[in-house]
Coordinates of C-alpha atoms in Angstrom, one line a residue:
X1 CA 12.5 16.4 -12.2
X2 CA 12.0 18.9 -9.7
X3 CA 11.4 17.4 -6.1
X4 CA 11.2 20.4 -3.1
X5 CA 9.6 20.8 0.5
X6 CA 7.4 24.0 1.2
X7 CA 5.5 23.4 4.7
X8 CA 6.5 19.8 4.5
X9 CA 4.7 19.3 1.2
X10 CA 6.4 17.6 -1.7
X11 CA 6.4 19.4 -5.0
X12 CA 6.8 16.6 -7.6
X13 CA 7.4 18.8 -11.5
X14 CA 8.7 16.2 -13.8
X15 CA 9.6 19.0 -16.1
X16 CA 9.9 21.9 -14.0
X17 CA 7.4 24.4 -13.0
X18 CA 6.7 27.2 -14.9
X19 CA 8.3 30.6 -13.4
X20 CA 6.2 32.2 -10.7
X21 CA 3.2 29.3 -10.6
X22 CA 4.4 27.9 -7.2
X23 CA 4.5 31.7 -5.8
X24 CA 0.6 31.9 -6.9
X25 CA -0.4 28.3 -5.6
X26 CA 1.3 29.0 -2.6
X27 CA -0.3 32.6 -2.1
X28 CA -3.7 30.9 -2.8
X29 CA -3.5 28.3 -0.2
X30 CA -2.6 30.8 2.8
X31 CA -5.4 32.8 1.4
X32 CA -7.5 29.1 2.1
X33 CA -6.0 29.0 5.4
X34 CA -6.8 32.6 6.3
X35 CA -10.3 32.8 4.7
X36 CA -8.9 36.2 2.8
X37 CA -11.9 36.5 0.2
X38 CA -10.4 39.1 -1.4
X39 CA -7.1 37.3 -2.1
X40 CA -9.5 34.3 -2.9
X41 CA -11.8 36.1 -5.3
X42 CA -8.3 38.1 -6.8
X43 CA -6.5 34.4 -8.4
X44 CA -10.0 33.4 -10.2
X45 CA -9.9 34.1 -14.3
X46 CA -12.4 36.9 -14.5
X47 CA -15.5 36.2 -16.6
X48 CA -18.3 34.2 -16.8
X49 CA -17.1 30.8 -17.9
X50 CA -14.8 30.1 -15.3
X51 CA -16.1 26.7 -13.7
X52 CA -15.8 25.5 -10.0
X53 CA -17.1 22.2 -8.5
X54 CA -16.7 20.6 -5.4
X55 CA -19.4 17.7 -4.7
X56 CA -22.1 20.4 -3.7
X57 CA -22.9 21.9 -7.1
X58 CA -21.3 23.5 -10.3
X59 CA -20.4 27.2 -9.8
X60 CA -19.9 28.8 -13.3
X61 CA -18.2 32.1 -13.8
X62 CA -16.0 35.0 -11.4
X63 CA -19.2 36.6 -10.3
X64 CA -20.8 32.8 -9.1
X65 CA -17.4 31.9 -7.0
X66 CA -16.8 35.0 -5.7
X67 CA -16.8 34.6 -1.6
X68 CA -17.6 30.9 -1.8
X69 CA -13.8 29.8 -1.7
X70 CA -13.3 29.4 1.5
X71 CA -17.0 28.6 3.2
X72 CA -17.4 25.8 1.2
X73 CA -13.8 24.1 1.8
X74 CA -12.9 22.5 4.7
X75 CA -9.7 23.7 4.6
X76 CA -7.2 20.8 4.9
X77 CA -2.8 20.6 4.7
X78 CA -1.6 20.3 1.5
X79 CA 0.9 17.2 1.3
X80 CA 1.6 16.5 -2.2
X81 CA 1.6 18.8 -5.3
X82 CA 1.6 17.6 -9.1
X83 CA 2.5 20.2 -11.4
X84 CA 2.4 19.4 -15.5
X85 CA 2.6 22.2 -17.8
X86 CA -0.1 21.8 -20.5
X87 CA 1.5 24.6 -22.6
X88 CA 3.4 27.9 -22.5
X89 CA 1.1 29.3 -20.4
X90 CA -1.4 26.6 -19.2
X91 CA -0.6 24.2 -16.4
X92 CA -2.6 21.3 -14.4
X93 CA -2.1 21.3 -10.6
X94 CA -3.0 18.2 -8.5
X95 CA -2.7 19.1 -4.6
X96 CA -3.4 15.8 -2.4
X97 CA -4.9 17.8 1.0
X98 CA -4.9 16.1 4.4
X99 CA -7.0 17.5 7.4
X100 CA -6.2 14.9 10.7
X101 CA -7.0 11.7 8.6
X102 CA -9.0 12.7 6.5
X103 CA -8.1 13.2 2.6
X104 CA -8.9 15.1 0.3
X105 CA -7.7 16.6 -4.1
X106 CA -7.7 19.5 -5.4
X107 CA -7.4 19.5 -9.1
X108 CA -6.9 23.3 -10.9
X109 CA -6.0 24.2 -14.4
X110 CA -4.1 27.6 -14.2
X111 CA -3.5 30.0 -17.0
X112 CA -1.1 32.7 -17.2
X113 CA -2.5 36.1 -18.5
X114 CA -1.0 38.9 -20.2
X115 CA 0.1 41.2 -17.5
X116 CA 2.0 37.6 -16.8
X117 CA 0.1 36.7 -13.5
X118 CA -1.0 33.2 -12.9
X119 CA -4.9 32.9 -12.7
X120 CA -7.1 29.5 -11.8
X121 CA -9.2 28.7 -15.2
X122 CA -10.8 25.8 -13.9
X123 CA -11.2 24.4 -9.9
X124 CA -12.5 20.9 -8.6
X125 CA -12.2 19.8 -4.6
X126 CA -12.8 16.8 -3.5
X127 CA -12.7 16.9 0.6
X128 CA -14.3 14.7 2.8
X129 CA -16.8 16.5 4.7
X130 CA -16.7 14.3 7.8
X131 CA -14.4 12.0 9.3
X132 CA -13.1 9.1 7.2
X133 CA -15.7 5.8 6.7
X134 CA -13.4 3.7 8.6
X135 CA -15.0 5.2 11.8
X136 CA -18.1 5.7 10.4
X137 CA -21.1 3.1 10.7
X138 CA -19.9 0.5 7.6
X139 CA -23.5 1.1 5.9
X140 CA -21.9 4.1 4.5
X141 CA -19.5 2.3 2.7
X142 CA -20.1 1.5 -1.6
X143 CA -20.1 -1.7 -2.4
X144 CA -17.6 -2.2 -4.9
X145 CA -17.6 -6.0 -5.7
X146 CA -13.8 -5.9 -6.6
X147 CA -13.3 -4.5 -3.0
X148 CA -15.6 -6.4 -1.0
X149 CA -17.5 -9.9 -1.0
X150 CA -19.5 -8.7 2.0
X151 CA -20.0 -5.5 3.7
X152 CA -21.9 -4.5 7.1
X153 CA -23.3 -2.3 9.6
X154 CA -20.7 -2.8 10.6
X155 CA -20.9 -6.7 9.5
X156 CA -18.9 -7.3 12.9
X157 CA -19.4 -5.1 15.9
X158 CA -16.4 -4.4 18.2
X159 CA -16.7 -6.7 21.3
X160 CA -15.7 -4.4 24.2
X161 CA -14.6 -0.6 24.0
X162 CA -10.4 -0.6 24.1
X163 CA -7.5 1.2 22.4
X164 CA -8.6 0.7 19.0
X165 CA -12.6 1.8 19.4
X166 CA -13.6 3.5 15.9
X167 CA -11.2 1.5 13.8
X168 CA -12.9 -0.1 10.8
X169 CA -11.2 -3.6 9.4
X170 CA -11.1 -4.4 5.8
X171 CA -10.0 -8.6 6.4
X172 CA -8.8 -10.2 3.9
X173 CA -11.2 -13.5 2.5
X174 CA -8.6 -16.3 4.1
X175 CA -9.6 -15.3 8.0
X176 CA -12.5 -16.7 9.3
X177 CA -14.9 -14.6 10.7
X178 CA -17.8 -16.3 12.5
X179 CA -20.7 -17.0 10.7
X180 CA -19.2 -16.0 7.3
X181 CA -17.9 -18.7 4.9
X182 CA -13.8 -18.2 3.6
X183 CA -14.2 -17.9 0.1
X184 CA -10.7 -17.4 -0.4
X185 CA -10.6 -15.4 -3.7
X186 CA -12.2 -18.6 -5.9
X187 CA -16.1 -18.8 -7.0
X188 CA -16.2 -22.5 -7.0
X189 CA -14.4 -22.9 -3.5
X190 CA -16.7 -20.3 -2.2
X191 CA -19.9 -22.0 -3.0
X192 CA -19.2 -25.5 -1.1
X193 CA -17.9 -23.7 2.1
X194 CA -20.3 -23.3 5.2
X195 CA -20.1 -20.4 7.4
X196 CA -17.3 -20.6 10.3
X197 CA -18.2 -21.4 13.6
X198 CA -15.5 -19.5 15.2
X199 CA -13.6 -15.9 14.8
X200 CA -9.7 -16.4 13.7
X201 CA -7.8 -15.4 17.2
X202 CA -5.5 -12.8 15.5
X203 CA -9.0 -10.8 14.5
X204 CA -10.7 -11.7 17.7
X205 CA -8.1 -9.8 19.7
X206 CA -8.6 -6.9 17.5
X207 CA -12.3 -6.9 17.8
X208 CA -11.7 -7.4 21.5
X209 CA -10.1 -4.5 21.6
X210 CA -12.4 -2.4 20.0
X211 CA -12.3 -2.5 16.4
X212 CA -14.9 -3.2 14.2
X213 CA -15.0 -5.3 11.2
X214 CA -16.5 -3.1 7.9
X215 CA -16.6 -6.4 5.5
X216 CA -14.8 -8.8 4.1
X217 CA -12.3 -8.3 1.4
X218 CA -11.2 -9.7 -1.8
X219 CA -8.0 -11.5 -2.4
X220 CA -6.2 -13.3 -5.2
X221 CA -7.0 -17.2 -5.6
X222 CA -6.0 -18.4 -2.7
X223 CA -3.7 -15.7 -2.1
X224 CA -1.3 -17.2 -5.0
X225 CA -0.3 -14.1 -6.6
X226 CA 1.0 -10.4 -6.2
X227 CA -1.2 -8.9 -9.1
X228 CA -4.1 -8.4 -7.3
X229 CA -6.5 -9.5 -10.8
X230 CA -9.2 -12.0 -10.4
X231 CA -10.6 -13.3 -13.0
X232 CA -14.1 -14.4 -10.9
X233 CA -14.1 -10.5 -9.2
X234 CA -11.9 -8.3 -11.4
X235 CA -9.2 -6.1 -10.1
X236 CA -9.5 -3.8 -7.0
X237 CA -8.5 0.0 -7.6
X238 CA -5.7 1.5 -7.0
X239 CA -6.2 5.0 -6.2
X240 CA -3.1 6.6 -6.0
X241 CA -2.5 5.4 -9.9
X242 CA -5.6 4.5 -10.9
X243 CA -4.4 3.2 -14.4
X244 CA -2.3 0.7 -13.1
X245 CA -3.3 -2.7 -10.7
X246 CA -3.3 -2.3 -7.3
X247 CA -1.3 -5.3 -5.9
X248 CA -1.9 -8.5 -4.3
X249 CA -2.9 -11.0 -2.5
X250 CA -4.1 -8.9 0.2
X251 CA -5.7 -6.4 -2.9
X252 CA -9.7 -5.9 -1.5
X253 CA -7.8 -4.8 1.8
X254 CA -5.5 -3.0 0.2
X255 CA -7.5 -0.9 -2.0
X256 CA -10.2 -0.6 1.4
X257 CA -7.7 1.3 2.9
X258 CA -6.8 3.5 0.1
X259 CA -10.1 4.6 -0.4
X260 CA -10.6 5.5 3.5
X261 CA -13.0 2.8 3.5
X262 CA -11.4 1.1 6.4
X263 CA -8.3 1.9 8.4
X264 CA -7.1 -1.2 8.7
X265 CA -6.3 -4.0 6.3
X266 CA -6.1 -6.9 8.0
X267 CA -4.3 -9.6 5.3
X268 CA -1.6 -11.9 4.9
X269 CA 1.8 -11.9 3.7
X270 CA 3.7 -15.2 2.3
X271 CA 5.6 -13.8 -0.8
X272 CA 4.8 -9.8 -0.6
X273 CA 1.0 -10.0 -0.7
X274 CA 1.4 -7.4 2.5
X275 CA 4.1 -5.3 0.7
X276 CA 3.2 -4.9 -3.0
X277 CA -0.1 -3.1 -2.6
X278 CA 1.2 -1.3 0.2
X279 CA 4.0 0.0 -2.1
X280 CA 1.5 0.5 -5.4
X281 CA -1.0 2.3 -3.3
X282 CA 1.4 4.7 -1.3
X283 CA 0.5 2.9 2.4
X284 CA 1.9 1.3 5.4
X285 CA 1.9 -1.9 5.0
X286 CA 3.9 -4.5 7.7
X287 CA 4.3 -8.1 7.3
X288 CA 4.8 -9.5 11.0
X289 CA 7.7 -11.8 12.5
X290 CA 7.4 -15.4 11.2
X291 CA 4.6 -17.2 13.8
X292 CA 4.8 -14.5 16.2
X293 CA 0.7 -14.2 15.5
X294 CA -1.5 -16.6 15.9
X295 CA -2.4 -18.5 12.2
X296 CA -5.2 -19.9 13.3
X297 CA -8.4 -19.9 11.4
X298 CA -6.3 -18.5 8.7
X299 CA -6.5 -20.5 5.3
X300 CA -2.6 -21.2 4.2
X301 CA -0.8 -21.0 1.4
X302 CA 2.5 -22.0 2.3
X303 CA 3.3 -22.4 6.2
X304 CA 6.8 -22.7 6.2
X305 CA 6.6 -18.4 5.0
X306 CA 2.7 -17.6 5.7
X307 CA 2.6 -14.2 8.1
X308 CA -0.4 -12.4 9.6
X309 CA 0.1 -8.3 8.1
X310 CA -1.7 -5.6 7.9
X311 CA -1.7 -2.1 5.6
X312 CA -2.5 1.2 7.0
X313 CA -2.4 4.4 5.8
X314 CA 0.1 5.8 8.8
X315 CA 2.6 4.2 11.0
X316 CA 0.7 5.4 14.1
X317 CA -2.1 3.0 13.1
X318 CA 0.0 0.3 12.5
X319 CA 1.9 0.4 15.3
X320 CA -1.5 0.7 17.4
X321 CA -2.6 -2.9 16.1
X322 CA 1.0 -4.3 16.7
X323 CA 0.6 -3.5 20.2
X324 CA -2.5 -5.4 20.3
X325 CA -1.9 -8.4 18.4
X326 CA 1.4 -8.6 19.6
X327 CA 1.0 -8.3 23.1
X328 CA 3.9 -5.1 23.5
X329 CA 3.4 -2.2 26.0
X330 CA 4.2 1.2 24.7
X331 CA 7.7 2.1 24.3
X332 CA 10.2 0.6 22.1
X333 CA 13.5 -1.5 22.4
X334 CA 16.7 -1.4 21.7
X335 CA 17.4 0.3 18.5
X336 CA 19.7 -1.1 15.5
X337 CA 23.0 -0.1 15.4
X338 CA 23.4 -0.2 11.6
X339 CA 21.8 -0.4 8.5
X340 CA 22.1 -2.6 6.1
X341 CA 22.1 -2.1 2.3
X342 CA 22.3 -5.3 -0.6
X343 CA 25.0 -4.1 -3.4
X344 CA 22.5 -6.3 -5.8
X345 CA 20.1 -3.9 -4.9
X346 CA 21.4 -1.9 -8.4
X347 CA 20.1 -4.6 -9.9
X348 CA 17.0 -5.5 -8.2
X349 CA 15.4 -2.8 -9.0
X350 CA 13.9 0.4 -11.8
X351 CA 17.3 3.0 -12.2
X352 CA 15.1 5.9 -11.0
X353 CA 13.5 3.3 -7.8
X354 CA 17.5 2.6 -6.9
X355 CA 18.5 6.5 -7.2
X356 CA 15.4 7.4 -5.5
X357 CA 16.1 4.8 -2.6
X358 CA 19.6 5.5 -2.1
X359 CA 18.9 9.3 -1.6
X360 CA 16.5 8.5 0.6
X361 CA 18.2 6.4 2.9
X362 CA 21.4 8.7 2.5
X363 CA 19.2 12.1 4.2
X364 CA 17.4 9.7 6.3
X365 CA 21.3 8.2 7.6
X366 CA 22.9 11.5 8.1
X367 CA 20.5 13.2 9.7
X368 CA 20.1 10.6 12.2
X369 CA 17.2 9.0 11.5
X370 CA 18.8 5.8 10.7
X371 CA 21.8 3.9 11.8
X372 CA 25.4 4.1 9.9
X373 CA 24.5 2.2 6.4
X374 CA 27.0 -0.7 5.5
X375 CA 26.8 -2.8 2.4
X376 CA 26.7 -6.7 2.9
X377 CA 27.6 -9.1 -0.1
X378 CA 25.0 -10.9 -2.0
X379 CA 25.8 -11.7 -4.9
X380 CA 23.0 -11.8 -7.5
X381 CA 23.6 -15.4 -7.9
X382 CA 23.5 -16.5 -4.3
X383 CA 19.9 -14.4 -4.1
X384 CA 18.6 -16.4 -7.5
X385 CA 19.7 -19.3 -5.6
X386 CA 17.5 -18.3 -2.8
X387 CA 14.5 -17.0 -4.5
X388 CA 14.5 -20.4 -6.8
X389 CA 14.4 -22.1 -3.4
X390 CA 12.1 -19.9 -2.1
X391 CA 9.6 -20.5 -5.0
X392 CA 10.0 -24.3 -4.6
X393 CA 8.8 -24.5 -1.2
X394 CA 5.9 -22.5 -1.7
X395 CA 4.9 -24.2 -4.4
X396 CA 5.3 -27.3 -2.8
X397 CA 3.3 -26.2 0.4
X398 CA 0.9 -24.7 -1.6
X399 CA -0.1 -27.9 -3.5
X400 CA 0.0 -29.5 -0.4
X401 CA -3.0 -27.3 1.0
X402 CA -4.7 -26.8 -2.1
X403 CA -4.0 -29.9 -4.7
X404 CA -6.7 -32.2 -3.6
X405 CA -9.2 -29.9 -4.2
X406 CA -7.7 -28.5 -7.6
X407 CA -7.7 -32.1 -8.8
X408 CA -11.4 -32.5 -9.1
X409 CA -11.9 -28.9 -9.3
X410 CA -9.6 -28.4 -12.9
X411 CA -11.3 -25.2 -14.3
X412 CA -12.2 -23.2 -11.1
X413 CA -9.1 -21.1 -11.5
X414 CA -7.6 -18.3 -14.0
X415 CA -5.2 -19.1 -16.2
X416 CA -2.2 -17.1 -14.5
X417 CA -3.0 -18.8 -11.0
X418 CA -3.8 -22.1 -12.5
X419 CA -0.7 -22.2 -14.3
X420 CA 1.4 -21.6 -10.7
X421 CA -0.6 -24.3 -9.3
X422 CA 0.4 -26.8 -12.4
X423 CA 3.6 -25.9 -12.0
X424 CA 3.7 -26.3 -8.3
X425 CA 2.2 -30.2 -8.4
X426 CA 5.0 -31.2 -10.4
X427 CA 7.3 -30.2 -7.2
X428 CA 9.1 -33.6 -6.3
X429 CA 9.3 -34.7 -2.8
X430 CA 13.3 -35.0 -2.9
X431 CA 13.2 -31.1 -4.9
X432 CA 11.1 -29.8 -1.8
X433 CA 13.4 -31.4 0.7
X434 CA 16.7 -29.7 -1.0
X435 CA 14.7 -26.7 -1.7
X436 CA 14.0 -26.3 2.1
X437 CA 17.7 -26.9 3.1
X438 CA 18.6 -23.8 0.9
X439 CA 15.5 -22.0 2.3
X440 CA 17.5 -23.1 5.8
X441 CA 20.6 -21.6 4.9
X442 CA 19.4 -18.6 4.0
X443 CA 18.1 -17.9 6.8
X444 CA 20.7 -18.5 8.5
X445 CA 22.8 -16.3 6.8
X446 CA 20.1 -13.4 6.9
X447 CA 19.3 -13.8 10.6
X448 CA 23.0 -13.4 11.4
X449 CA 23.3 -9.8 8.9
X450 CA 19.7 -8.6 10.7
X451 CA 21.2 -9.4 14.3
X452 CA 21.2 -5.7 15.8
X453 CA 20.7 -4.5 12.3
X454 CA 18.3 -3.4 9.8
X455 CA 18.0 -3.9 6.0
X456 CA 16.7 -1.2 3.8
X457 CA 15.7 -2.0 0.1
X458 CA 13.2 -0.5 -2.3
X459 CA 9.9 -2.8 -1.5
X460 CA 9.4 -3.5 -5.0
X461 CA 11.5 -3.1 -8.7
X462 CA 9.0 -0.1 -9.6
X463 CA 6.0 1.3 -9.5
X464 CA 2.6 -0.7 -10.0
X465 CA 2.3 -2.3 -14.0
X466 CA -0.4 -0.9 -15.8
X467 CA -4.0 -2.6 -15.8
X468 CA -3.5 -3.4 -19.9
X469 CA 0.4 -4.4 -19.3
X470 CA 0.6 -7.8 -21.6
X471 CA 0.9 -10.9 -19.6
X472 CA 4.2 -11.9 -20.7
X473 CA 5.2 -7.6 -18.1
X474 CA 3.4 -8.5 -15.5
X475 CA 5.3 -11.9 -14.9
X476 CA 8.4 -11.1 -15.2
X477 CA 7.4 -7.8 -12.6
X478 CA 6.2 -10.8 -10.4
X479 CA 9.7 -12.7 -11.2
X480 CA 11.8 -9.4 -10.3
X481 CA 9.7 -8.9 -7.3
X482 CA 10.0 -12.2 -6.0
X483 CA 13.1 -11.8 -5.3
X484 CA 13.0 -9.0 -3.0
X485 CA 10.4 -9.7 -1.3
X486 CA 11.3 -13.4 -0.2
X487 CA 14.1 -12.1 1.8
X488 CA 11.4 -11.5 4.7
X489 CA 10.1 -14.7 4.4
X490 CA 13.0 -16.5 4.3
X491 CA 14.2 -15.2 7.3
X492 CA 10.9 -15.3 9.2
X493 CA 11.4 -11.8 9.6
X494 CA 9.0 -8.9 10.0
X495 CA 9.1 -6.0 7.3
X496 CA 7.6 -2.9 7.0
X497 CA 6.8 -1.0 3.2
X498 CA 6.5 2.6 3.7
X499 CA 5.8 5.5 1.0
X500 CA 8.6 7.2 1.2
X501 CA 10.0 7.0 -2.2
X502 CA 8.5 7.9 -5.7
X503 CA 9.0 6.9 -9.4
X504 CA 10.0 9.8 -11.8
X505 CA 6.5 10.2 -13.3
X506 CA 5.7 10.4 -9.7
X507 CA 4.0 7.2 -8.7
X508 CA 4.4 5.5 -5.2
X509 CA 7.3 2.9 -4.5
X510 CA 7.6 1.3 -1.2
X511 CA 11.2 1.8 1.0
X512 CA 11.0 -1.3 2.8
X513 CA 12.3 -2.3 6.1
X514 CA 13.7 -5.2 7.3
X515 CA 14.4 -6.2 10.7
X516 CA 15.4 -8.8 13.3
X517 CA 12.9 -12.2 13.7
X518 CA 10.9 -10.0 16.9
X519 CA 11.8 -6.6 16.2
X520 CA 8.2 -6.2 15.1
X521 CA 7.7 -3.0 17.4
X522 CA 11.3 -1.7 16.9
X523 CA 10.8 -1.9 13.2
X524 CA 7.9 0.3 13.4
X525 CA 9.4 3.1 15.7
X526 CA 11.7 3.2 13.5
X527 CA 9.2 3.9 10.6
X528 CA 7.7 6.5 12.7
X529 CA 10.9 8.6 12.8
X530 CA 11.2 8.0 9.1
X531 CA 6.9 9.0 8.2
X532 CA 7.0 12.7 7.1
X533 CA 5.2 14.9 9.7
X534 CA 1.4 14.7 9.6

């Protein structure tokens, strides 16, 4: 795998890239940047069957593109390149293009000739030709039902102009947004709930300061599950893999963001459900500090663990609705003087997700972007011990919220939710209460490593399954995922997933960040150091 920087943009070649390709690419896209038609014209196959399309009509042959190249792109920062060789001479390019925040593909099959030159055979550009819908009126957005129960125009206006004016929410279908129902992910619940009366305070504040709300998005039933399948509303894409599942609980949100549908995913996080689509989608996602945002109006799952998140697509963003919702001027605090690594971390996760995460946080550690790294002992039997504890309680809690009504509702659920649920009312009393003295310890222990510290571990075991994995895959994923993610929770501790790392065929992977119960806004400058240049 070949893995290189050219103007800050990652060249991902699983196989290498053919000899002189990059040189041509590269000459192509200053040609872009300078508007040189000649150069332009010069690196399309001659001939009339050379095809071109970029959302504003088909051009077919040299003669048809020649002098269009430039005045019909809107020429955007290439970030990300995908080479794969389709033969000796044939290879398929996939540049992801940012302009601001706006995003944008180019896909192009080149061909090498037979003076030996690289030539583009084939072009397709997809740019956004304005800014992205989440500052756009939300009328504008497609109504995907996988994404979205209900979308608006915007379906919540902002409620005074503030620092966040333009910002478009995607919230998650367990908040309660005034004069909408919560359907929380489940058909049958849906249909007996009237419409709230009152705004949950965490979104309130938001809209207060000048965000809108674009609609309200999907999540698993009742946010019991990382998957981000629902068997009433299917599964949300995922499109930075779109064979694969996009993650849950907060998935509509998620996938919202992903799409530039929103900027904001408002969502979350118990067990991950901030996390795992962050990490599957390649976005910013931050689970908050234990309680440290208001939980009202927000349907739980399991209290003792339930934190408000949200996923973005930068760290700027994020750190923009932190200040808000967690009442911080600008500026951060004190940083961490060390960071932390898990030696079970080697077994937590993919071989390719641990090499890729150890050189990440090695270049990010020397060159001073983190603190000194240190390895801290947890055995992998102490953390079973604490996942297995960790699972009891929520199950416990969430049978607690939800039981009564699963009892004379038996078949409103899928089978993979339902079954967590029957397994959940079978939680003793006496199991819960030794269960919760584990959960106690642990976070004892973990409050006492993150004490002026930070922990750094891949945010989950791989990249996302794929959408036809088997059953039997996906769970034990969710089981191996479990127990990275509960960490956070366990500690009441705030976490952020960032894309920094990728997966040998080159699919996203959260580095995830850990840090002190209250280091919310310290967390994400940090992050900010980390996040490539824009």
């Amino acid at each position: 795998m070949v893995t290189t920087d050219h103007q800050d943009c990652a060249v991902i070649a699983p196989t290498g890239a053919p000899p002189g390709l990059l040189e041509e690419f590269w000459r192509y896209d200053r040609a872009l940047l300078a508007d040189d038609q000649a150069t332009l014209d010069e690196l399309f196959l001659p001939g009339p069957h050379t095809p071109r399309e970029d959302g504003r009509g088909l051009l077919v042959g040299h003669e048809a593109i020649d002098g269009v190249g430039a005045a019909r792109d809107r020429v955007h920062r290439v970030v990300e390149l995908h080479i794969r060789p389709l033969g000796t001479d044939t290879a398929l390019l996939t540049a992801h293009t940012r302009d601001r925040d706006a995003h944008g593909v180019r896909t192009q099959v080149w061909q090498r000739g037979a003076a030996g030159r690289w030539l583009i055979a084939a072009a397709h550009v997809t740019v956004p030709a304005s800014p992205p819908p989440a500052a756009a009126p939300a009328a504008t957005v497609p109504f995907d039902r996988t994404v979205w129960r209900a979308v608006g125009d915007p379906l919540v206006a902002a409620r005074s102009p503030g620092p966040l004016h333009g910002l478009g929410i995607a919230v998650k279908d367990m908040f309660a947004v005034a004069g909408q129902p919560i359907g929380a992910g489940v058909a049958a619940w849906l249909a007996e709930q009237r419409p709230q009366t009152e705004t949950a305070p965490a979104l309130a504040e938001l809209l207060h300061a000048g965000a809108h709300v674009v609609g309200i998005a999907r999540t698993d039933e009742f946010a019991y599950s990382l998957t981000g399948a629902n068997t009433h509303y299917g599964t949300p894409p995922n499109p930075a893999a779109p064979d694969r599942i996009s993650g849950g609980s907060t998935s509509g949100p998620a996938s919202a963001v992903a799409l530039a549908q929103a900027a904001v995913g408002l969502g979350t996080d118990t067990a991950g459900s901030i996390r795992i689509p962050a990490s599957y989608q390649g976005l910013v996602g931050l689970r908050s500090t234990h309680g440290m945002i208001d939980r009202e109006g927000v349907l739980p799952l399991a209290r003792s663990f339930d934190a408000v998140g949200w996923v973005t697509r930068d760290v700027a963003t994020s750190l923009a609705i932190a200040r808000v919702l967690l009442g911080a001027p600008d500026g951060a605090g004190a940083p961490a003087d060390r960071t932390l690594r898990l030696p079970t971390v080697e077994s937590m996760a993919a071989p390719e997700v641990v090499e890729a995460f150890s050189a990440a946080v090695g270049r990010a550690a020397a060159a001073g972007l983190l603190p000194p790294v240190h390895i801290v002992d947890l055995p992998h039997e102490q953390l079973e011990r604490w996942s297995t504890a960790f699972r009891t309680v929520q199950g416990w809690e969430a049978w607690q919220a939800h039981g009564s009504w699963l009892s004379t509702h038996p078949d409103a659920l899928g089978p993979e939710v339902a079954d967590r649920f029957a397994q959940a009312s079978r939680v003793t009393e006496d199991e819960a209460a030794q269960a919760l003295a584990v959960a106690a310890e642990a976070a004892g222990r973990l409050t006492e490593w993150l004490s002026g510290a930070v922990l750094a571990i891949p945010t989950a075991p791989g990249p996302a399954p794929s959408r036809t994995a088997p059953a039997q895959q996906i769970e034990a994923v969710r089981a191996a995922t479990f127990r990275m993610t509960c960490l956070a929770g366990l500690a009441g501790a705030p976490a952020v997933s960032l894309p920094l790392l990728r997966s040998a065929d080159g699919l996203p992977v959260g580095l995830c960040l850990l840090g002190a119960p209250g280091s919310d806004l310290d967390l994400l400058t940090l992050a900010t150091a980390l996040e490539p240049s824009a």
